[in-house]
C-alpha positions as CSV (number, residue, x, y, z in Angstrom):
1,M,-40.6,-36.7,68.6
2,V,-39.2,-34.7,65.8
3,K,-35.7,-34.6,65.2
4,R,-34.1,-31.7,64.6
5,H,-32.8,-32.4,61.1
6,E,-36.6,-33.0,60.3
7,I,-37.1,-29.6,61.1
8,V,-34.0,-28.1,59.6
9,T,-35.2,-29.8,56.4
10,T,-39.0,-28.2,56.6
11,I,-37.3,-24.9,57.3
12,Y,-35.1,-25.7,54.2
13,I,-38.3,-26.5,51.8
14,V,-40.1,-23.2,53.2
15,L,-37.2,-20.8,52.5
16,H,-36.5,-23.0,49.1
17,F,-40.2,-22.6,48.1
18,L,-40.4,-18.8,48.6
19,A,-36.8,-18.3,46.7
20,L,-38.1,-20.4,43.6
21,I,-41.2,-18.4,43.8
22,A,-39.0,-14.9,43.4
23,E,-37.1,-16.7,40.5
24,I,-40.3,-17.9,38.5
25,V,-41.7,-14.3,38.6
26,V,-38.5,-12.5,38.0
27,L,-38.4,-15.1,34.8
28,V,-42.0,-14.7,33.8
29,M,-41.2,-11.0,34.1
30,Y,-38.4,-11.1,31.4
31,F,-40.2,-13.3,28.9
32,V,-43.5,-11.7,29.0
33,A,-42.5,-7.8,29.3
34,P,-38.9,-7.9,28.0
35,Y,-39.0,-4.1,27.5
36,M,-38.9,-3.2,30.9
37,F,-35.4,-5.1,31.2
38,H,-34.5,-3.4,27.8
39,R,-35.6,0.2,28.8
40,H,-33.2,0.4,31.7
41,L,-30.7,-0.7,29.5
42,Q,-31.2,1.9,27.3
43,E,-31.5,4.4,29.7
44,L,-28.3,3.5,31.5
45,M,-26.4,3.6,27.9
46,M,-27.8,7.0,26.9
47,G,-26.5,8.2,30.5
48,L,-22.9,7.0,29.8
49,V,-22.9,8.8,26.5
50,L,-24.1,11.9,28.1
51,D,-21.6,11.9,30.7
52,Y,-18.9,11.0,29.0
53,V,-15.8,12.9,29.8
54,A,-12.4,11.6,28.4
55,E,-11.0,8.2,28.0
56,D,-8.3,9.2,30.6
57,S,-10.7,10.6,33.0
58,Q,-11.3,8.8,36.5
59,D,-15.2,9.0,36.2
60,L,-17.2,5.9,36.3
61,A,-19.5,6.9,32.8
62,S,-16.0,7.6,30.8
63,D,-14.4,4.3,32.0
64,V,-17.4,2.0,31.2
65,M,-18.2,3.7,27.8
66,E,-14.4,3.4,26.6
67,N,-14.4,-0.3,27.2
68,F,-18.1,-0.8,25.3
69,M,-16.9,1.2,22.5
70,R,-13.0,-0.6,22.3
71,G,-15.0,-3.9,22.9
72,L,-17.7,-4.0,20.8
73,N,-15.8,-1.5,17.9
74,C,-18.5,0.9,18.1
75,C,-19.1,4.6,19.0
76,G,-21.8,6.4,20.9
77,Y,-25.5,5.6,21.7
78,Y,-26.7,5.3,18.0
79,N,-23.5,7.0,16.0
80,G,-20.4,9.4,16.9
81,T,-22.9,12.3,16.8
82,D,-24.3,11.4,20.1
83,F,-21.3,13.0,21.5
84,D,-22.5,16.4,20.4
85,Y,-25.0,16.1,23.5
86,S,-22.0,15.3,26.0
87,V,-21.7,18.8,28.0
88,H,-18.8,17.3,29.7
89,F,-16.9,15.7,27.0
90,D,-13.3,17.3,26.7
91,R,-12.2,17.6,23.1
92,R,-9.2,19.3,23.8
93,R,-6.4,17.1,23.9
94,S,-2.5,16.9,23.1
95,L,-0.7,14.3,20.9
96,N,2.6,14.1,20.6
97,G,3.2,17.6,21.5
98,I,0.3,19.0,19.3
99,I,-2.9,20.4,20.7
100,I,-5.8,19.0,18.8
101,Y,-9.8,19.0,19.3
102,L,-11.5,16.1,19.0
103,Q,-14.5,15.2,16.8
104,Y,-15.5,12.2,18.8
105,P,-13.8,10.5,21.4
106,I,-10.5,8.7,20.8
107,P,-11.8,5.1,21.6
108,C,-14.1,5.5,18.5
109,C,-11.0,5.1,16.5
110,K,-10.6,1.4,15.1
111,H,-7.8,-0.5,16.6
112,N,-5.7,-3.7,15.4
113,E,-4.9,-6.4,17.6
114,R,-2.0,-4.8,19.4
115,K,-4.5,-2.0,20.5
116,Q,-2.9,0.2,18.1
117,R,-5.1,3.1,16.8
118,A,-5.6,3.4,13.0
119,A,-3.6,5.7,10.9
120,G,-5.0,9.5,11.1
121,C,-7.3,8.7,14.1
122,P,-8.0,11.1,16.0
123,Q,-7.0,13.6,14.1
124,S,-9.4,12.7,11.2
125,F,-12.4,10.5,11.7
126,T,-13.5,8.6,8.6
127,L,-15.1,5.3,7.8
128,D,-12.3,3.7,7.3
129,N,-10.4,4.3,10.6
130,S,-12.9,4.7,13.1
131,N,-16.4,3.3,14.1
132,I,-18.6,6.6,13.9
133,R,-21.3,5.1,12.1
134,Q,-21.4,1.9,14.3
135,G,-23.7,2.7,17.3
136,C,-22.7,0.6,20.5
137,W,-26.5,0.2,21.3
138,P,-27.4,-2.0,18.3
139,V,-24.2,-3.9,18.8
140,F,-24.9,-4.6,22.7
141,D,-29.0,-5.3,22.2
142,A,-28.0,-8.0,19.9
143,L,-25.2,-9.9,22.0
144,F,-27.8,-9.0,24.9
145,H,-30.8,-11.0,23.4
146,K,-28.3,-13.8,22.0
147,Y,-26.7,-14.8,25.1
148,V,-29.5,-13.8,27.5
149,T,-32.1,-16.3,25.6
150,I,-29.3,-18.6,26.4
151,I,-29.1,-17.9,30.1
152,G,-32.7,-17.7,30.0
153,C,-33.3,-21.3,29.1
154,G,-30.2,-22.5,31.3
155,W,-32.5,-20.5,34.2
156,I,-35.4,-22.6,33.3
157,G,-33.8,-25.7,33.6
158,I,-32.2,-24.7,36.9
159,V,-35.6,-23.8,38.1
160,I,-36.8,-27.3,36.9
161,L,-34.3,-29.0,38.7
162,Q,-35.4,-27.2,41.9
163,I,-38.9,-28.1,41.7
164,L,-37.6,-31.7,41.7
165,V,-35.1,-31.2,44.3
166,L,-38.3,-29.5,46.3
167,I,-40.6,-32.4,45.7
168,A,-38.1,-34.8,46.8
169,A,-37.1,-33.0,50.0
170,I,-41.1,-32.8,50.5
171,F,-41.7,-36.4,50.1
172,Y,-38.3,-37.2,52.4
173,V,-40.1,-35.1,55.0
174,R,-43.4,-36.8,54.9
175,T,-41.9,-40.2,55.0
176,K,-39.5,-39.4,57.9
177,L,-42.5,-37.7,59.7
178,R,-44.5,-40.5,59.0
179,R,-47.5,-38.3,58.5
180,T,-47.3,-36.9,62.4
181,W,-47.2,-33.4,63.2
182,P,-44.8,-31.8,65.5
183,F,-46.8,-32.7,68.6
184,G,-47.0,-36.1,67.8
185,L,-50.6,-35.5,66.4
186,K,-51.0,-37.8,63.2
187,L,-52.6,-36.2,60.1
188,G,-56.5,-36.7,60.3
189,Q,-56.7,-37.7,64.2
190,S,-57.8,-35.3,66.7
191,T,-56.8,-34.7,70.4
192,F,-60.0,-36.0,71.7
193,E,-59.3,-39.7,69.5
194,D,-55.8,-39.5,70.9
195,E,-57.2,-39.4,74.9
196,E,-59.9,-42.2,73.8
197,A,-57.1,-44.2,72.6
198,D,-55.1,-43.5,75.9
199,D,-58.2,-44.4,78.0
200,T,-58.6,-47.5,76.1
201,I,-55.2,-48.8,76.6
202,M,-55.5,-48.0,80.5
203,E,-58.8,-50.3,80.7
204,D,-57.2,-52.8,79.3
205,E,-54.0,-52.7,81.8
206,E,-56.6,-52.6,84.6
207,F,-58.3,-55.6,83.1
208,V,-55.5,-57.6,83.3
209,E,-54.5,-56.5,86.5
């Protein structure tokens, strides 16, 4: 009889094998056709720039884009002029009781370690007090390639480890089952052969009697 833990192990092997195939497919797709991933990321960032409203708005696009620009010290997709196409961009701002109209979003200003804006920004955006010439996509793309390569190499190592675990599990099941199928049939032996063996045993018993 096949024990319960042997059945569970067999099911684990099958599910692990299917998951491993899916992992390998995704991994191969990335290294063979990385442009597919890049294209989706580019479209995502372009959409964030086009949908940007303001740094204090509650929408997701503004919040994500603000974090990008502050964290990566950048502005827009290619540069600050990309916000000329942001139809929802709220340029009217009140700073210290004075109404101003922004040329670029406030997160495009440079910030110090205390997160204080550079002098003169956002009243006037210059190369010294802002990041209007540094787009977010080139910076993000460089970081993406750097860390995804590291993650990809680690992922390959994990896949290899999973393959070794899968092979070990297969050998474990084969050893425990002693090359026996669930219904007691041995590999390479038919039911007819089993019946012949049983008849031979019965004849031997009758002969002894």
